[in-house]
Short mmCIF file of C-alpha atoms and ligand atoms in Angstrom, two decimals:
data_model
loop_
_atom_site.label_atom_id
_atom_site.label_comp_id
_atom_site.label_asym_id
_atom_site.label_seq_id
_atom_site.Cartn_x
_atom_site.Cartn_y
_atom_site.Cartn_z
CA MET A 1 87.35 -54.35 -76.07
CA GLU A 2 83.96 -53.68 -74.81
CA ILE A 3 82.71 -50.36 -74.63
CA ASN A 4 78.82 -49.44 -73.49
CA LYS A 5 78.46 -46.23 -74.18
CA VAL A 6 79.64 -43.32 -77.27
CA LYS A 7 80.27 -40.32 -75.24
CA LEU A 8 79.52 -37.37 -78.07
CA ILE A 9 81.90 -34.66 -76.56
CA TYR A 10 81.40 -31.02 -79.07
CA PHE A 11 81.89 -27.10 -79.45
CA SER A 12 79.02 -26.32 -82.61
CA PRO A 13 78.47 -22.88 -82.84
CA THR A 14 76.59 -23.98 -86.33
CA GLY A 15 75.65 -27.75 -85.50
CA THR A 16 77.70 -29.23 -88.97
CA THR A 17 79.83 -30.29 -86.39
CA ARG A 18 77.35 -32.23 -84.22
CA LYS A 19 75.83 -33.55 -86.59
CA VAL A 20 79.18 -35.44 -88.31
CA LEU A 21 78.91 -36.72 -85.08
CA GLU A 22 75.66 -37.68 -84.79
CA ASN A 23 76.44 -40.09 -88.14
CA VAL A 24 79.76 -41.40 -86.73
CA ALA A 25 78.21 -42.59 -83.73
CA LYS A 26 75.78 -43.67 -85.49
CA GLY A 27 78.29 -46.23 -86.88
CA ILE A 28 79.20 -47.88 -84.40
CA ALA A 29 76.28 -50.01 -83.27
CA GLY A 30 74.27 -51.77 -80.45
CA THR A 31 75.19 -48.58 -78.17
CA LEU A 32 74.30 -45.83 -75.94
CA VAL A 33 74.71 -42.74 -77.07
CA GLU A 34 75.18 -39.47 -74.71
CA HIS A 35 75.52 -35.60 -75.75
CA ILE A 36 78.29 -33.37 -74.00
CA ASP A 37 77.36 -30.30 -75.78
CA LEU A 38 80.10 -27.34 -74.79
CA THR A 39 78.71 -25.09 -77.29
CA LEU A 40 76.82 -21.87 -75.02
CA PRO A 41 78.49 -20.84 -71.82
CA CYS A 42 78.23 -22.53 -68.29
CA HIS A 43 79.37 -21.30 -65.02
CA THR A 44 80.03 -24.77 -63.42
CA ARG A 45 83.50 -25.41 -63.46
CA GLN A 46 82.49 -29.39 -62.68
CA ALA A 47 84.69 -31.59 -64.54
CA ILE A 48 83.69 -34.39 -66.87
CA THR A 49 85.02 -37.53 -66.47
CA PRO A 50 83.76 -40.30 -69.28
CA SER A 51 85.17 -43.66 -67.70
CA PRO A 52 87.30 -46.38 -69.36
CA GLN A 53 84.31 -48.13 -70.59
CA GLU A 54 83.05 -45.79 -73.28
CA LEU A 55 84.33 -44.17 -76.34
CA VAL A 56 84.53 -40.55 -76.27
CA ILE A 57 83.91 -38.72 -79.81
CA LEU A 58 85.45 -35.36 -79.48
CA GLY A 59 84.65 -32.69 -82.00
CA ALA A 60 84.95 -29.14 -83.05
CA PRO A 61 84.94 -26.34 -86.04
CA VAL A 62 88.27 -25.64 -87.84
CA TYR A 63 88.75 -21.43 -86.60
CA GLY A 64 91.93 -20.40 -88.73
CA GLY A 65 93.73 -23.33 -89.21
CA ARG A 66 93.53 -23.87 -85.43
CA LEU A 67 90.65 -25.28 -82.59
CA PRO A 68 88.61 -22.07 -81.20
CA VAL A 69 89.58 -20.78 -78.31
CA ASP A 70 86.18 -21.86 -76.31
CA ALA A 71 86.28 -25.04 -77.78
CA ILE A 72 90.07 -25.47 -75.97
CA ASN A 73 88.61 -23.85 -73.18
CA ARG A 74 85.60 -26.00 -72.60
CA PHE A 75 86.95 -29.50 -73.70
CA ARG A 76 89.62 -28.55 -70.48
CA ARG A 77 86.35 -29.12 -68.18
CA VAL A 78 86.92 -33.12 -69.69
CA ARG A 79 89.31 -35.23 -67.38
CA ALA A 80 89.42 -39.34 -68.75
CA GLY A 81 90.89 -42.27 -67.41
CA LYS A 82 92.43 -44.10 -70.45
CA THR A 83 89.61 -43.52 -72.18
CA LEU A 84 89.38 -44.66 -75.98
CA ALA A 85 88.57 -41.41 -77.90
CA VAL A 86 88.13 -40.22 -81.90
CA VAL A 87 88.83 -36.87 -82.67
CA VAL A 88 87.27 -34.87 -85.23
CA VAL A 89 87.29 -31.32 -86.68
CA VAL A 90 84.86 -30.09 -89.20
CA TYR A 91 86.11 -27.25 -91.51
CA GLY A 92 84.25 -24.77 -94.55
CA ASN A 93 86.14 -26.25 -97.42
CA ARG A 94 89.18 -24.49 -97.39
CA GLU A 95 91.54 -26.23 -94.90
CA PHE A 96 92.01 -27.83 -91.61
CA ASP A 97 95.83 -26.97 -91.47
CA ASP A 98 97.08 -28.33 -88.44
CA ALA A 99 93.35 -28.22 -86.61
CA LEU A 100 93.52 -32.18 -85.96
CA LEU A 101 96.75 -32.27 -84.44
CA GLU A 102 95.88 -30.11 -81.85
CA LEU A 103 92.94 -31.48 -81.22
CA ARG A 104 95.12 -35.21 -81.21
CA ASP A 105 97.03 -33.47 -78.79
CA LEU A 106 94.44 -31.85 -76.72
CA ALA A 107 92.87 -35.58 -76.03
CA VAL A 108 96.21 -36.91 -74.81
CA GLU A 109 96.86 -34.04 -72.93
CA LEU A 110 93.06 -34.82 -70.95
CA GLY A 111 94.15 -38.74 -70.52
CA PHE A 112 92.64 -40.05 -73.40
CA LEU A 113 93.86 -42.95 -75.64
CA PRO A 114 92.94 -41.27 -79.36
CA VAL A 115 92.80 -44.42 -81.42
CA ALA A 116 91.06 -42.58 -85.02
CA GLY A 117 90.45 -38.85 -86.34
CA GLY A 118 88.93 -37.35 -88.47
CA ALA A 119 88.55 -34.01 -91.07
CA PHE A 120 85.00 -33.41 -92.07
CA ILE A 121 83.68 -30.35 -94.63
CA GLY A 122 80.46 -28.36 -93.07
CA GLU A 123 79.48 -25.29 -94.47
CA HIS A 124 81.11 -22.83 -93.93
CA SER A 125 79.76 -20.39 -91.19
CA PHE A 126 80.56 -17.26 -93.28
CA ALA A 127 78.47 -18.73 -96.59
CA SER A 128 74.79 -18.02 -97.28
CA PRO A 129 72.21 -18.74 -100.36
CA ASP A 130 74.35 -15.74 -102.26
CA ALA A 131 78.14 -16.16 -100.95
CA PRO A 132 78.13 -20.53 -101.04
CA ILE A 133 81.08 -22.02 -99.51
CA ALA A 134 80.32 -25.79 -99.47
CA ASN A 135 76.60 -24.46 -98.86
CA GLY A 136 74.57 -27.91 -97.42
CA ARG A 137 78.06 -29.75 -95.81
CA PRO A 138 77.72 -31.86 -94.83
CA ASP A 139 75.62 -34.11 -97.18
CA SER A 140 74.21 -37.27 -97.56
CA VAL A 141 77.54 -38.71 -99.11
CA ASP A 142 79.52 -37.10 -96.81
CA LEU A 143 77.39 -38.38 -93.35
CA GLN A 144 77.40 -42.01 -94.93
CA LYS A 145 81.40 -41.27 -95.05
CA ALA A 146 80.50 -40.44 -91.28
CA THR A 147 79.05 -43.50 -90.80
CA ALA A 148 81.43 -45.88 -92.36
CA PHE A 149 83.82 -44.45 -90.45
CA GLY A 150 81.81 -44.99 -87.42
CA ALA A 151 81.67 -49.05 -88.21
CA ARG A 152 85.09 -49.06 -88.78
CA ILE A 153 85.99 -48.03 -85.20
CA GLY A 154 83.75 -49.92 -83.65
CA GLU A 155 85.75 -53.02 -85.44
CA ARG A 156 89.24 -52.05 -83.96
CA VAL A 157 87.97 -50.95 -80.55
CA ALA A 158 86.52 -54.80 -80.15
CA SER A 159 89.18 -56.12 -81.81
CA LEU A 160 91.52 -54.34 -78.99
CA GLN A 161 92.90 -57.05 -76.77
CA SER A 162 93.41 -53.45 -73.85
CA PRO A 163 94.57 -50.22 -74.13
CA VAL A 164 98.04 -50.53 -74.69
CA THR A 165 97.97 -52.44 -77.20
CA LEU A 166 97.05 -49.40 -79.19
CA THR A 167 99.95 -47.59 -81.22
CA ALA A 168 100.31 -43.58 -81.42
CA LEU A 169 97.75 -41.66 -83.87
CA GLU A 170 99.67 -40.24 -86.66
CA ILE A 171 97.90 -37.20 -87.67
CA PRO A 172 99.35 -34.34 -89.99
CA GLY A 173 99.85 -30.75 -88.96
CA LYS A 174 103.50 -28.76 -87.49
CA PHE A 175 104.10 -28.71 -84.40
CA PRO A 176 104.36 -25.48 -82.85
CA TYR A 177 100.70 -24.68 -84.60
CA GLU A 178 100.35 -22.47 -86.73
CA GLY A 179 97.36 -19.59 -87.30
CA GLY A 180 94.40 -19.08 -85.98
CA PRO A 181 91.10 -17.07 -86.48
CA ARG A 182 91.86 -13.27 -86.66
CA ASN A 183 91.51 -10.93 -83.85
CA MET A 184 89.27 -9.27 -85.51
CA ALA A 185 86.96 -6.86 -83.26
CA VAL A 186 83.59 -7.36 -85.49
CA SER A 187 80.36 -8.31 -84.84
CA PRO A 188 77.09 -8.81 -87.35
CA ILE A 189 74.63 -5.96 -86.42
CA THR A 190 70.92 -6.18 -86.38
CA LYS A 191 68.64 -4.74 -89.23
CA LYS A 192 65.85 -3.44 -86.47
CA ASP A 193 63.08 -3.09 -89.16
CA ILE A 194 63.31 -6.78 -89.56
CA CYS A 195 64.10 -7.82 -85.88
CA THR A 196 60.91 -9.71 -83.82
CA LEU A 197 63.23 -9.19 -80.38
CA CYS A 198 62.09 -12.91 -80.24
CA GLY A 199 65.70 -13.63 -78.36
CA THR A 200 67.05 -16.78 -80.13
CA CYS A 201 70.24 -14.89 -81.31
CA ALA A 202 70.80 -14.37 -77.71
CA SER A 203 70.39 -18.01 -76.79
CA VAL A 204 72.50 -19.60 -79.79
CA CYS A 205 75.45 -17.21 -78.88
CA PRO A 206 78.31 -19.82 -77.60
CA THR A 207 79.69 -16.33 -75.80
CA ALA A 208 77.03 -14.32 -74.20
CA ALA A 209 77.73 -11.86 -76.20
CA ILE A 210 74.16 -10.74 -77.20
CA SER A 211 71.53 -9.27 -74.53
CA VAL A 212 68.24 -8.46 -76.03
CA ASN A 213 66.04 -5.97 -74.35
CA ASP A 214 63.90 -3.41 -76.34
CA SER A 215 66.80 -3.41 -78.44
CA VAL A 216 69.34 -6.30 -79.57
CA ALA A 217 72.82 -5.21 -78.23
CA THR A 218 75.73 -7.27 -78.80
CA ALA A 219 79.37 -7.11 -77.30
CA VAL A 220 81.15 -6.80 -80.19
CA LYS A 221 84.41 -7.78 -78.42
CA ALA A 222 82.89 -11.06 -76.97
CA CYS A 223 82.17 -11.77 -81.00
CA ILE A 224 84.23 -15.28 -82.04
CA ARG A 225 82.55 -14.70 -85.91
CA CYS A 226 80.55 -18.07 -85.64
CA CYS A 227 77.61 -16.64 -87.32
CA ALA A 228 75.13 -18.54 -85.34
CA CYS A 229 73.19 -15.70 -84.59
CA ILE A 230 73.05 -15.10 -88.39
CA LYS A 231 71.61 -19.17 -89.48
CA SER A 232 69.41 -18.88 -86.22
CA CYS A 233 67.72 -15.71 -87.04
CA PRO A 234 64.43 -16.46 -88.21
CA THR A 235 64.26 -13.08 -90.08
CA GLY A 236 67.44 -12.70 -91.26
CA ALA A 237 67.84 -9.59 -89.76
CA ARG A 238 71.56 -10.49 -88.39
CA ARG A 239 74.36 -9.96 -91.08
CA TRP A 240 77.45 -9.02 -91.56
CA GLU A 241 78.16 -5.21 -92.55
CA ASP A 242 81.90 -5.01 -91.89
CA ASP A 243 84.42 -4.19 -94.78
CA THR A 244 86.47 -6.65 -93.64
CA MET A 245 84.39 -9.76 -93.57
CA LYS A 246 82.52 -8.83 -96.95
CA ILE A 247 86.46 -8.93 -98.68
CA ILE A 248 87.00 -12.81 -96.85
CA THR A 249 83.60 -14.22 -97.56
CA ALA A 250 84.16 -13.31 -101.26
CA TRP A 251 87.55 -14.68 -101.16
CA LEU A 252 86.37 -17.78 -99.81
CA THR A 253 83.49 -18.18 -102.52
CA GLU A 254 85.92 -17.69 -105.58
CA ASN A 255 89.32 -19.99 -104.00
CA CYS A 256 87.36 -22.71 -102.04
CA ARG A 257 84.77 -24.13 -104.60
CA THR A 258 86.70 -27.33 -105.69
CA ARG A 259 85.46 -29.94 -103.46
CA LYS A 260 87.07 -31.44 -100.88
CA GLU A 261 86.33 -35.01 -99.03
CA PRO A 262 86.79 -36.31 -95.46
CA GLN A 263 90.31 -37.32 -94.64
CA LEU A 264 90.24 -39.94 -92.25
CA PHE A 265 93.57 -41.27 -90.04
CA GLY A 266 93.63 -44.37 -87.39
CA VAL A 267 91.53 -46.83 -89.62
CA GLU A 268 91.72 -47.88 -93.20
CA ALA A 269 90.09 -46.31 -95.63
C1 FMN B 1 86.19 -17.32 -87.38
C2 FMN B 1 86.47 -18.96 -87.83
C3 FMN B 1 87.31 -19.16 -88.94
C4 FMN B 1 87.12 -20.12 -90.00
N1 FMN B 1 88.56 -20.82 -90.33
C5 FMN B 1 88.00 -21.72 -91.14
C6 FMN B 1 89.41 -21.69 -91.94
O1 FMN B 1 90.16 -21.96 -91.37
N2 FMN B 1 89.39 -23.00 -92.75
C7 FMN B 1 88.35 -23.77 -93.02
O2 FMN B 1 88.11 -24.22 -93.84
N3 FMN B 1 86.71 -23.53 -92.56
C8 FMN B 1 87.64 -22.23 -91.51
N4 FMN B 1 86.04 -22.01 -91.10
C9 FMN B 1 84.41 -22.63 -90.84
C10 FMN B 1 83.83 -23.87 -89.98
O3 FMN B 1 84.89 -24.75 -89.73
C11 FMN B 1 83.16 -24.00 -91.06
O4 FMN B 1 82.25 -24.00 -91.04
C12 FMN B 1 82.74 -25.85 -89.37
O5 FMN B 1 81.37 -26.42 -90.27
C13 FMN B 1 81.20 -24.75 -88.61
O6 FMN B 1 81.41 -25.99 -87.47
P1 FMN B 1 79.99 -25.39 -86.51
O7 FMN B 1 78.72 -26.00 -87.75
O8 FMN B 1 80.13 -27.11 -86.03
O9 FMN B 1 79.88 -24.49 -86.00
C14 FMN B 1 85.77 -20.66 -89.64
C15 FMN B 1 84.71 -19.89 -89.60
C16 FMN B 1 84.74 -19.41 -88.53
C17 FMN B 1 83.52 -19.14 -87.63
S1 SF4 B 2 66.92 -13.73 -83.49
FE1 SF4 B 2 66.51 -12.09 -85.08
S2 SF4 B 2 64.64 -11.73 -84.74
FE2 SF4 B 2 65.47 -12.92 -82.71
S3 SF4 B 2 66.09 -11.01 -81.87
FE3 SF4 B 2 67.80 -12.20 -82.99
S4 SF4 B 2 68.00 -10.35 -84.30
FE4 SF4 B 2 65.85 -10.11 -83.66
S1 SF4 B 3 77.53 -12.15 -81.44
FE1 SF4 B 3 79.41 -13.16 -82.56
S2 SF4 B 3 79.73 -15.21 -80.80
FE2 SF4 B 3 77.53 -14.24 -80.69
S3 SF4 B 3 76.35 -16.15 -82.56
FE3 SF4 B 3 76.83 -13.90 -83.82
S4 SF4 B 3 78.64 -14.08 -84.05
FE4 SF4 B 3 78.65 -15.50 -82.85
#
């Protein structure tokens, strides 16, 4: 089969998922790449309708072993008509649990034909230089693997006579899916003495939880703990002060030290 475009459709508050997808696309030679970034809130309900001549790479981070609810809601704007898809989740070196299975099932529900899947590792959203959890990942080794994965997907797609010859994509996991992010009404705080009111935090927040006027206000219930505001604040003024977040981060730092490697499905390793 010939494809004329690779479309990257993703939710990626701290950018690791986007980076992995870009590098998978790099391996699929000779095609245009288009980004559909669904991270920020958007008030249009207009459907996104990839064509059968495109290959879509759908990507999201793992939150509590599952897909983030906001990612699912935004992906539901996509209506595919037998478009080939690659499903990718990125997790912070703990586990991806049922998230990749959930993304494969969602892709099928949206009208895609999943051809391959991958679980990659990205720096944990809760990580910092003082509490490292997969810091700096995806690194150059991960990105080479992503590009090699893309190259094998390209070969597989080129060798397909028609989409009907595709066999079902097997992904590990359980249904009903287990886990999901903890229900916690917390958000990062702002250190007023070093905040310059630049507005960057508000501009990256996927749930529009932050407003910046003569101070920074956060709608705590809207916060999904993605840490985009913390990682993008130029002065380091956004941070966690919540004790439970500190305990979770310390646990992850202690228990998720052993490096995990990307796992790929649907193509030969
Ligand atoms: C609320 C929340 C829950 C998370 N749960 C998990 C998890 O269950 N397993 C894991 O390994 N990483 C987990 N992570 C880490 C992210 O999956 C990881 O940092 C990912 O690279 C973030 O993707 P992004 O850069 O595209 O936002 C979680 C992050 C957040 C914010
Ligand atoms: S990004 Fe940081 S410095 Fe800028 S407004 Fe937000 S908290 Fe203040
Ligand atoms: S306020 Fe919450 S949801 Fe918004 S960017 Fe910060 S951590 Fe993410």
